[in-house]
PDB file of C-alpha atoms in Angstrom:
ATOM      1  CA  MET A  49      26.623   6.368  32.628  1.00 55.00           C
ATOM      2  CA  THR A  50      26.934   9.902  31.004  1.00 65.00           C
ATOM      3  CA  LEU A  51      23.867  12.194  30.162  1.00 59.00           C
ATOM      4  CA  ASN A  52      24.306  11.682  26.666  1.00 68.00           C
ATOM      5  CA  THR A  53      24.430   7.862  26.625  1.00 71.00           C
ATOM      6  CA  GLN A  54      21.226   7.757  28.936  1.00 70.00           C
ATOM      7  CA  SER A  55      19.415  10.200  26.363  1.00 73.00           C
ATOM      8  CA  ALA A  56      20.505   7.960  23.417  1.00 70.00           C
ATOM      9  CA  LYS A  57      19.195   4.836  25.108  1.00 74.00           C
ATOM     10  CA  GLU A  58      15.788   6.658  26.174  1.00 77.00           C
ATOM     11  CA  GLN A  59      15.605   7.781  22.366  1.00 74.00           C
ATOM     12  CA  SER A  60      16.130   4.213  21.152  1.00 74.00           C
ATOM     13  CA  LYS A  61      13.559   3.014  23.582  1.00 76.00           C
ATOM     14  CA  HIS A  62      11.060   5.581  22.229  1.00 77.00           C
ATOM     15  CA  PHE A  63      11.609   4.593  18.644  1.00 77.00           C
ATOM     16  CA  GLN A  64      11.247   0.865  19.413  1.00 80.00           C
ATOM     17  CA  SER A  65       8.027   1.607  21.161  1.00 83.00           C
ATOM     18  CA  ARG A  66       6.771   3.461  18.027  1.00 83.00           C
ATOM     19  CA  ASP A  67       8.025   0.620  15.975  1.00 85.00           C
ATOM     20  CA  PHE A  68       5.990  -1.952  18.099  1.00 89.00           C
ATOM     21  CA  GLY A  69       2.938   0.359  17.821  1.00 90.00           C
ATOM     22  CA  PHE A  70       3.154   0.384  14.166  1.00 91.00           C
ATOM     23  CA  TRP A  71       3.421  -3.413  14.041  1.00 92.00           C
ATOM     24  CA  LEU A  72       0.342  -3.549  15.897  1.00 94.00           C
ATOM     25  CA  TYR A  73      -1.408  -1.160  13.542  1.00 94.00           C
ATOM     26  CA  LEU A  74      -0.326  -3.339  10.507  1.00 94.00           C
ATOM     27  CA  MET A  75      -1.784  -6.425  12.250  1.00 96.00           C
ATOM     28  CA  SER A  76      -5.038  -4.776  12.700  1.00 96.00           C
ATOM     29  CA  ASP A  77      -4.985  -3.950   9.028  1.00 96.00           C
ATOM     30  CA  ALA A  78      -4.090  -7.423   8.210  1.00 96.00           C
ATOM     31  CA  ILE A  79      -7.135  -8.492  10.060  1.00 97.00           C
ATOM     32  CA  LEU A  80      -9.365  -5.877   8.319  1.00 97.00           C
ATOM     33  CA  PHE A  81      -8.072  -7.185   4.857  1.00 97.00           C
ATOM     34  CA  SER A  82      -8.509 -10.756   6.058  1.00 97.00           C
ATOM     35  CA  LEU A  83     -12.254 -10.122   6.692  1.00 97.00           C
ATOM     36  CA  LEU A  84     -12.674  -8.296   3.327  1.00 97.00           C
ATOM     37  CA  PHE A  85     -11.007 -11.415   1.523  1.00 97.00           C
ATOM     38  CA  ALA A  86     -13.268 -13.760   3.512  1.00 97.00           C
ATOM     39  CA  THR A  87     -16.275 -11.622   2.479  1.00 97.00           C
ATOM     40  CA  TYR A  88     -15.257 -11.752  -1.063  1.00 96.00           C
ATOM     41  CA  VAL A  89     -14.738 -15.338  -1.051  1.00 95.00           C
ATOM     42  CA  VAL A  90     -18.082 -16.092   0.596  1.00 96.00           C
ATOM     43  CA  MET A  91     -19.733 -13.490  -1.896  1.00 94.00           C
ATOM     44  CA  SER A  92     -17.866 -14.287  -5.074  1.00 91.00           C
ATOM     45  CA  LYS A  93     -20.665 -16.725  -6.448  1.00 90.00           C
ATOM     46  CA  ASN A  94     -23.499 -14.363  -5.471  1.00 89.00           C
ATOM     47  CA  VAL A  95     -23.849 -12.502  -8.831  1.00 87.00           C
ATOM     48  CA  ALA A  96     -27.529 -12.171  -8.736  1.00 83.00           C
ATOM     49  CA  THR A  97     -28.703 -10.961 -12.281  1.00 82.00           C
ATOM     50  CA  GLY A  98     -25.361  -9.013 -12.667  1.00 79.00           C
ATOM     51  CA  PRO A  99     -22.129 -10.002 -14.485  1.00 90.00           C
ATOM     52  CA  SER A 100     -19.426 -12.324 -13.141  1.00 90.00           C
ATOM     53  CA  GLY A 101     -15.844 -11.578 -12.607  1.00 89.00           C
ATOM     54  CA  HIS A 102     -15.179 -13.303 -15.998  1.00 90.00           C
ATOM     55  CA  ASP A 103     -17.365 -10.739 -17.749  1.00 91.00           C
ATOM     56  CA  VAL A 104     -15.892  -7.527 -16.294  1.00 92.00           C
ATOM     57  CA  PHE A 105     -12.418  -8.142 -15.380  1.00 93.00           C
ATOM     58  CA  ASP A 106      -9.573  -7.446 -17.863  1.00 92.00           C
ATOM     59  CA  LEU A 107      -6.448  -9.269 -16.762  1.00 91.00           C
ATOM     60  CA  THR A 108      -4.167  -7.219 -19.032  1.00 93.00           C
ATOM     61  CA  HIS A 109      -5.255  -3.987 -17.136  1.00 95.00           C
ATOM     62  CA  THR A 110      -4.782  -5.723 -13.874  1.00 95.00           C
ATOM     63  CA  PHE A 111      -1.327  -6.930 -14.793  1.00 94.00           C
ATOM     64  CA  GLY A 112      -0.341  -3.169 -15.609  1.00 96.00           C
ATOM     65  CA  GLU A 113      -1.659  -2.167 -12.096  1.00 96.00           C
ATOM     66  CA  THR A 114       0.363  -5.023 -10.662  1.00 96.00           C
ATOM     67  CA  LEU A 115       3.496  -3.927 -12.360  1.00 96.00           C
ATOM     68  CA  LEU A 116       3.197  -0.368 -11.307  1.00 97.00           C
ATOM     69  CA  LEU A 117       2.740  -1.234  -7.759  1.00 96.00           C
ATOM     70  CA  LEU A 118       5.456  -3.641  -7.691  1.00 96.00           C
ATOM     71  CA  PHE A 119       7.959  -1.165  -9.290  1.00 97.00           C
ATOM     72  CA  SER A 120       6.748   1.339  -6.650  1.00 97.00           C
ATOM     73  CA  SER A 121       7.877  -1.118  -3.980  1.00 96.00           C
ATOM     74  CA  LEU A 122      11.406  -1.413  -5.815  1.00 97.00           C
ATOM     75  CA  THR A 123      11.733   2.293  -6.054  1.00 98.00           C
ATOM     76  CA  PHE A 124      10.923   2.827  -2.358  1.00 97.00           C
ATOM     77  CA  GLY A 125      13.554   0.165  -1.584  1.00 97.00           C
ATOM     78  CA  LEU A 126      16.002   2.133  -3.691  1.00 98.00           C
ATOM     79  CA  ALA A 127      15.054   5.131  -1.719  1.00 97.00           C
ATOM     80  CA  SER A 128      15.790   3.390   1.490  1.00 96.00           C
ATOM     81  CA  LEU A 129      19.242   2.405   0.152  1.00 97.00           C
ATOM     82  CA  SER A 130      19.955   5.871  -1.032  1.00 97.00           C
ATOM     83  CA  LEU A 131      19.037   7.257   2.478  1.00 96.00           C
ATOM     84  CA  ALA A 132      21.166   4.756   4.293  1.00 95.00           C
ATOM     85  CA  ALA A 133      24.079   5.600   1.883  1.00 96.00           C
ATOM     86  CA  GLY A 134      23.535   9.473   2.712  1.00 94.00           C
ATOM     87  CA  ARG A 135      22.364  10.258  -0.718  1.00 96.00           C
ATOM     88  CA  MET A 136      19.371  12.334   0.376  1.00 94.00           C
ATOM     89  CA  THR A 137      18.764  13.994  -2.932  1.00 96.00           C
ATOM     90  CA  MET A 138      18.622  10.622  -4.683  1.00 97.00           C
ATOM     91  CA  ALA A 139      16.345   9.139  -2.078  1.00 97.00           C
ATOM     92  CA  ILE A 140      13.871  12.103  -2.488  1.00 97.00           C
ATOM     93  CA  GLY A 141      14.013  11.413  -6.173  1.00 97.00           C
ATOM     94  CA  TRP A 142      13.111   7.772  -5.659  1.00 98.00           C
ATOM     95  CA  LEU A 143      10.363   8.772  -3.319  1.00 98.00           C
ATOM     96  CA  PHE A 144       8.933  11.163  -5.892  1.00 98.00           C
ATOM     97  CA  THR A 145       9.035   8.184  -8.493  1.00 98.00           C
ATOM     98  CA  THR A 146       7.282   5.961  -5.958  1.00 98.00           C
ATOM     99  CA  ILE A 147       4.486   8.507  -5.673  1.00 98.00           C
ATOM    100  CA  LEU A 148       4.192   8.720  -9.693  1.00 98.00           C
ATOM    101  CA  LEU A 149       3.943   5.032  -9.907  1.00 98.00           C
ATOM    102  CA  GLY A 150       1.421   4.977  -7.049  1.00 97.00           C
ATOM    103  CA  ILE A 151      -0.752   7.677  -8.864  1.00 98.00           C
ATOM    104  CA  GLY A 152      -0.476   5.545 -12.049  1.00 98.00           C
ATOM    105  CA  PHE A 153      -1.792   2.539 -10.039  1.00 97.00           C
ATOM    106  CA  VAL A 154      -4.764   4.619  -8.551  1.00 97.00           C
ATOM    107  CA  ALA A 155      -5.610   6.181 -11.798  1.00 97.00           C
ATOM    108  CA  MET A 156      -5.866   2.583 -13.428  1.00 97.00           C
ATOM    109  CA  GLU A 157      -7.987   1.518 -10.395  1.00 97.00           C
ATOM    110  CA  ILE A 158     -10.359   4.511 -10.881  1.00 97.00           C
ATOM    111  CA  THR A 159     -10.620   3.874 -14.721  1.00 96.00           C
ATOM    112  CA  GLU A 160     -11.418   0.243 -13.955  1.00 96.00           C
ATOM    113  CA  PHE A 161     -14.076   1.197 -11.383  1.00 96.00           C
ATOM    114  CA  GLN A 162     -15.602   3.678 -13.911  1.00 96.00           C
ATOM    115  CA  GLY A 163     -15.676   1.311 -16.743  1.00 95.00           C
ATOM    116  CA  MET A 164     -17.478  -1.279 -14.641  1.00 95.00           C
ATOM    117  CA  ILE A 165     -20.013   1.163 -13.180  1.00 95.00           C
ATOM    118  CA  ALA A 166     -20.733   2.445 -16.936  1.00 94.00           C
ATOM    119  CA  ILE A 167     -21.688  -1.017 -17.966  1.00 93.00           C
ATOM    120  CA  GLY A 168     -24.027  -1.555 -15.046  1.00 90.00           C
ATOM    121  CA  ALA A 169     -21.639  -3.485 -12.777  1.00 93.00           C
ATOM    122  CA  GLY A 170     -21.493  -1.048  -9.853  1.00 93.00           C
ATOM    123  CA  PRO A 171     -21.321  -2.086  -6.316  1.00 93.00           C
ATOM    124  CA  ASP A 172     -25.065  -2.037  -5.889  1.00 92.00           C
ATOM    125  CA  LYS A 173     -25.784  -4.843  -8.568  1.00 91.00           C
ATOM    126  CA  SER A 174     -24.830  -7.953  -6.659  1.00 93.00           C
ATOM    127  CA  GLY A 175     -23.155  -9.308  -3.457  1.00 94.00           C
ATOM    128  CA  PHE A 176     -20.133 -10.168  -5.697  1.00 95.00           C
ATOM    129  CA  LEU A 177     -19.691  -6.619  -6.863  1.00 95.00           C
ATOM    130  CA  SER A 178     -20.256  -5.163  -3.383  1.00 96.00           C
ATOM    131  CA  ALA A 179     -17.401  -7.436  -2.058  1.00 96.00           C
ATOM    132  CA  PHE A 180     -15.320  -6.547  -4.847  1.00 96.00           C
ATOM    133  CA  PHE A 181     -15.560  -2.811  -4.648  1.00 97.00           C
ATOM    134  CA  ALA A 182     -15.223  -2.989  -0.899  1.00 97.00           C
ATOM    135  CA  LEU A 183     -11.934  -4.967  -0.774  1.00 98.00           C
ATOM    136  CA  VAL A 184     -10.257  -3.345  -3.949  1.00 97.00           C
ATOM    137  CA  GLY A 185     -11.430   0.140  -3.013  1.00 97.00           C
ATOM    138  CA  THR A 186     -10.044  -0.264   0.477  1.00 97.00           C
ATOM    139  CA  HIS A 187      -6.747  -1.139  -0.913  1.00 97.00           C
ATOM    140  CA  GLY A 188      -6.820   1.818  -3.318  1.00 97.00           C
ATOM    141  CA  LEU A 189      -7.653   4.181  -0.311  1.00 97.00           C
ATOM    142  CA  HIS A 190      -4.671   2.786   1.523  1.00 97.00           C
ATOM    143  CA  VAL A 191      -2.424   3.280  -1.591  1.00 98.00           C
ATOM    144  CA  SER A 192      -3.583   6.943  -1.663  1.00 97.00           C
ATOM    145  CA  LEU A 193      -3.020   7.437   2.025  1.00 97.00           C
ATOM    146  CA  GLY A 194       0.523   5.942   1.557  1.00 97.00           C
ATOM    147  CA  MET A 195       1.272   8.426  -1.147  1.00 97.00           C
ATOM    148  CA  ILE A 196       0.303  11.248   1.236  1.00 98.00           C
ATOM    149  CA  GLY A 197       2.507   9.643   3.923  1.00 97.00           C
ATOM    150  CA  ILE A 198       5.487   9.771   1.404  1.00 98.00           C
ATOM    151  CA  LEU A 199       4.798  13.393   0.530  1.00 97.00           C
ATOM    152  CA  VAL A 200       5.018  14.093   4.171  1.00 97.00           C
ATOM    153  CA  ILE A 201       8.195  12.315   4.642  1.00 97.00           C
ATOM    154  CA  ILE A 202       9.661  13.987   1.593  1.00 97.00           C
ATOM    155  CA  GLY A 203       8.849  17.452   3.478  1.00 97.00           C
ATOM    156  CA  GLN A 204      10.334  16.200   6.543  1.00 96.00           C
ATOM    157  CA  LEU A 205      13.540  15.142   4.823  1.00 96.00           C
ATOM    158  CA  ILE A 206      13.780  18.464   3.112  1.00 96.00           C
ATOM    159  CA  VAL A 207      12.822  20.613   6.259  1.00 96.00           C
ATOM    160  CA  LYS A 208      14.482  18.511   9.151  1.00 95.00           C
ATOM    161  CA  GLY A 209      17.126  16.479   7.261  1.00 93.00           C
ATOM    162  CA  PRO A 210      17.721  12.709   7.830  1.00 93.00           C
ATOM    163  CA  THR A 211      17.290  12.864  11.650  1.00 93.00           C
ATOM    164  CA  GLU A 212      16.802   9.665  13.570  1.00 91.00           C
ATOM    165  CA  ALA A 213      13.245  10.462  14.060  1.00 92.00           C
ATOM    166  CA  VAL A 214      12.638  11.048  10.270  1.00 94.00           C
ATOM    167  CA  ARG A 215      14.437   7.872   9.647  1.00 94.00           C
ATOM    168  CA  SER A 216      12.423   5.954  11.982  1.00 93.00           C
ATOM    169  CA  ARG A 217       9.107   7.315  10.370  1.00 94.00           C
ATOM    170  CA  PHE A 218      10.751   6.375   6.874  1.00 96.00           C
ATOM    171  CA  PHE A 219      11.161   2.877   8.043  1.00 94.00           C
ATOM    172  CA  ARG A 220       7.548   2.616   9.120  1.00 95.00           C
ATOM    173  CA  LEU A 221       6.324   4.040   6.028  1.00 96.00           C
ATOM    174  CA  GLY A 222       8.305   1.484   4.045  1.00 96.00           C
ATOM    175  CA  LEU A 223       6.682  -1.367   6.000  1.00 95.00           C
ATOM    176  CA  PHE A 224       3.230   0.081   5.139  1.00 96.00           C
ATOM    177  CA  TRP A 225       4.192   0.550   1.411  1.00 97.00           C
ATOM    178  CA  HIS A 226       5.398  -3.074   1.218  1.00 96.00           C
ATOM    179  CA  PHE A 227       2.476  -4.561   3.126  1.00 96.00           C
ATOM    180  CA  LEU A 228       0.088  -2.981   0.573  1.00 96.00           C
ATOM    181  CA  ASP A 229       2.141  -4.684  -2.089  1.00 95.00           C
ATOM    182  CA  ILE A 230       1.632  -8.167  -0.261  1.00 95.00           C
ATOM    183  CA  VAL A 231      -2.171  -7.366  -0.047  1.00 97.00           C
ATOM    184  CA  TRP A 232      -2.401  -6.574  -3.733  1.00 97.00           C
ATOM    185  CA  ILE A 233      -0.579  -9.881  -4.675  1.00 95.00           C
ATOM    186  CA  GLY A 234      -3.464 -11.619  -2.656  1.00 96.00           C
ATOM    187  CA  ILE A 235      -6.133  -9.529  -4.427  1.00 96.00           C
ATOM    188  CA  PHE A 236      -4.681 -10.364  -7.922  1.00 95.00           C
ATOM    189  CA  SER A 237      -4.364 -14.062  -6.952  1.00 94.00           C
ATOM    190  CA  VAL A 238      -7.701 -14.417  -5.051  1.00 95.00           C
ATOM    191  CA  VAL A 239      -9.936 -11.914  -7.063  1.00 95.00           C
ATOM    192  CA  TYR A 240      -8.823 -11.596 -10.547  1.00 94.00           C
ATOM    193  CA  LEU A 241      -6.872 -14.755 -11.467  1.00 91.00           C
ATOM    194  CA  PRO A 242      -9.486 -17.353 -10.619  1.00 90.00           C
ATOM    195  CA  ALA A 243     -12.153 -15.288 -12.446  1.00 84.00           C
ATOM    196  CA  MET A 244     -10.223 -15.455 -15.650  1.00 78.00           C
ATOM    197  CA  LEU A 245      -9.287 -19.107 -15.450  1.00 74.00           C
TER     198      LEU A 245
END
């Protein structure tokens, strides 16, 4: 076995170990969101003297947020395909587009929170609203952290190029971003949709 072959095998083992660690992280995040979902379901009828979801949710607004996040997942996928095809400039362009869509999503979420608080539907009003702000706010925080991660990977692509280490981080970031999409679909289905039916 040559030195180069041994080094390549060790490097591959290193990246596999990183991927495994990231899967463990995603599972812990899935447990966190499961707990937040469970709390919301239990508290969803505890509106006290405050408004219910039917009174404060705007399905059109939420649908807009959903479209932004789903399209951001599509643009991240296009960035992955561009990187695999060796088109780094295009990949970076798609990543910037993903960030713009993510900013739009977070801005709409903040607008929704501000509007609810302005009419007296803040997280301190009832158990239902506390659970809602905890679940949706935690998701929004994850999206914000994901955008920072995308900015970091763009910087690494520009400075270091598409090395195997950068590609490995890019892959894990993609898993994280698509995971957030799945969580949002859950939020849309469990939180917003039943309240409007």
